[in-house]
Amino acid sequence: MIINRANLASMHVALNTVFNNAFEGAPSYHEKIAMLVPSNTRYNDYKFMLQFPMLREWIGDRQIRNLAAASFQIANRDYEATVEVDSNDIEDDQLGVYHPIVAELGRAARQHPDLLLATLISEGFTTPCYDDKTFFATDHPVASGTQSNNGGGSGTAWYLFDATRAIKPFIFQRRSLPRLISQDSPDDEHAFMRKKFRYGVDYRGAVGYGLWQLAYGSKDTLNTTNYIAARAAMMQLTNDEGTPLGVAPNLLVVPPALEGQAKELLHADFMGVTGEGTKTNVWRGTAEVLVVPWLK
């Protein structure tokens, strides 16, 4: 291939197609648990989420909740990955060897929010959310008391989420979509000095905590007893007026180390043998199992 502007432009189109196909085809889980929020500035303000949306009978004047003193902002960050292509490979029509690399850039771009969320989830036991308590805490302030979404323990963490609502337990804030960009002009200093062209992907965005009421984290043993306790704790949550929130946990999220226990708990037909015979697993299918490879 002759290296000129026209051929390099055609090559960029081909690589962009590889990138987009890999991006669209890559498996991803972040849309299950994170609310996608478009962003048009450096950060977004989420004061509107600080109260769980609930209706009441309209008697007298409307009850206005003042959120002016609250602060709940998520700032966007920049992310990138870049590779180099040797001009000799282009000239010798060896560009095909780079297609898998560009495809991996597309896959990585699609799954990057998953990785960010995995870190955010894991840090939920030590990182505060909007009420200044850790996201998974035993003492979230509600009215004059407290409520818990932390199952305690000191082992491998597992999580139960209500992902049935428009508002999710977490937020994925997207300032810009991932894009494949190039530094591939024959006149570039880098190309002139090193015979290299550069291709990279970048985007802007961020992840953050949403409503803790829709999430439950535990480091206690993942078994039937603790799973039942987690479901009950979530479904018994109330707003500051004592009205049940109607939380419906439907997603059990685990690291690879707990995949077997999670699937046995929610997929098995029977729970084992008792003195009266085999006991039906009444918890089968009560939640979907999601194994996240980036969780530990």
mmCIF file with all atom_site columns, N, CA, C and O in Angstrom, residues 142 156 180 196:
data_model
loop_
_atom_site.group_PDB
_atom_site.id
_atom_site.type_symbol
_atom_site.label_atom_id
_atom_site.label_alt_id
_atom_site.label_comp_id
_atom_site.label_asym_id
_atom_site.label_entity_id
_atom_site.label_seq_id
_atom_site.pdbx_PDB_ins_code
_atom_site.Cartn_x
_atom_site.Cartn_y
_atom_site.Cartn_z
_atom_site.occupancy
_atom_site.B_iso_or_equiv
_atom_site.pdbx_formal_charge
_atom_site.auth_seq_id
_atom_site.auth_comp_id
_atom_site.auth_asym_id
_atom_site.auth_atom_id
_atom_site.pdbx_PDB_model_num
ATOM 1  N N  . VAL A 1 142 ? -32.544 7.806   58.649 1.00 0.00 ? 142 VAL A N  1
ATOM 2  C CA . VAL A 1 142 ? -33.879 7.912   58.058 1.00 0.00 ? 142 VAL A CA 1
ATOM 3  C C  . VAL A 1 142 ? -34.809 8.433   59.151 1.00 0.00 ? 142 VAL A C  1
ATOM 4  O O  . VAL A 1 142 ? -34.992 7.772   60.177 1.00 0.00 ? 142 VAL A O  1
ATOM 5  N N  . THR A 1 156 ? -15.648 -12.923 51.749 1.00 0.00 ? 156 THR A N  1
ATOM 6  C CA . THR A 1 156 ? -15.794 -12.433 50.377 1.00 0.00 ? 156 THR A CA 1
ATOM 7  C C  . THR A 1 156 ? -17.153 -11.768 50.212 1.00 0.00 ? 156 THR A C  1
ATOM 8  O O  . THR A 1 156 ? -18.189 -12.340 50.564 1.00 0.00 ? 156 THR A O  1
ATOM 9  N N  . LEU A 1 180 ? -12.784 6.314   18.207 1.00 0.00 ? 180 LEU A N  1
ATOM 10 C CA . LEU A 1 180 ? -11.450 5.967   17.719 1.00 0.00 ? 180 LEU A CA 1
ATOM 11 C C  . LEU A 1 180 ? -10.878 7.178   17.001 1.00 0.00 ? 180 LEU A C  1
ATOM 12 O O  . LEU A 1 180 ? -11.476 7.686   16.048 1.00 0.00 ? 180 LEU A O  1
ATOM 13 N N  . LYS A 1 196 ? 5.953   5.791   12.730 1.00 0.00 ? 196 LYS A N  1
ATOM 14 C CA . LYS A 1 196 ? 4.865   5.234   13.514 1.00 0.00 ? 196 LYS A CA 1
ATOM 15 C C  . LYS A 1 196 ? 3.621   6.104   13.364 1.00 0.00 ? 196 LYS A C  1
ATOM 16 O O  . LYS A 1 196 ? 3.711   7.330   13.294 1.00 0.00 ? 196 LYS A O  1
#
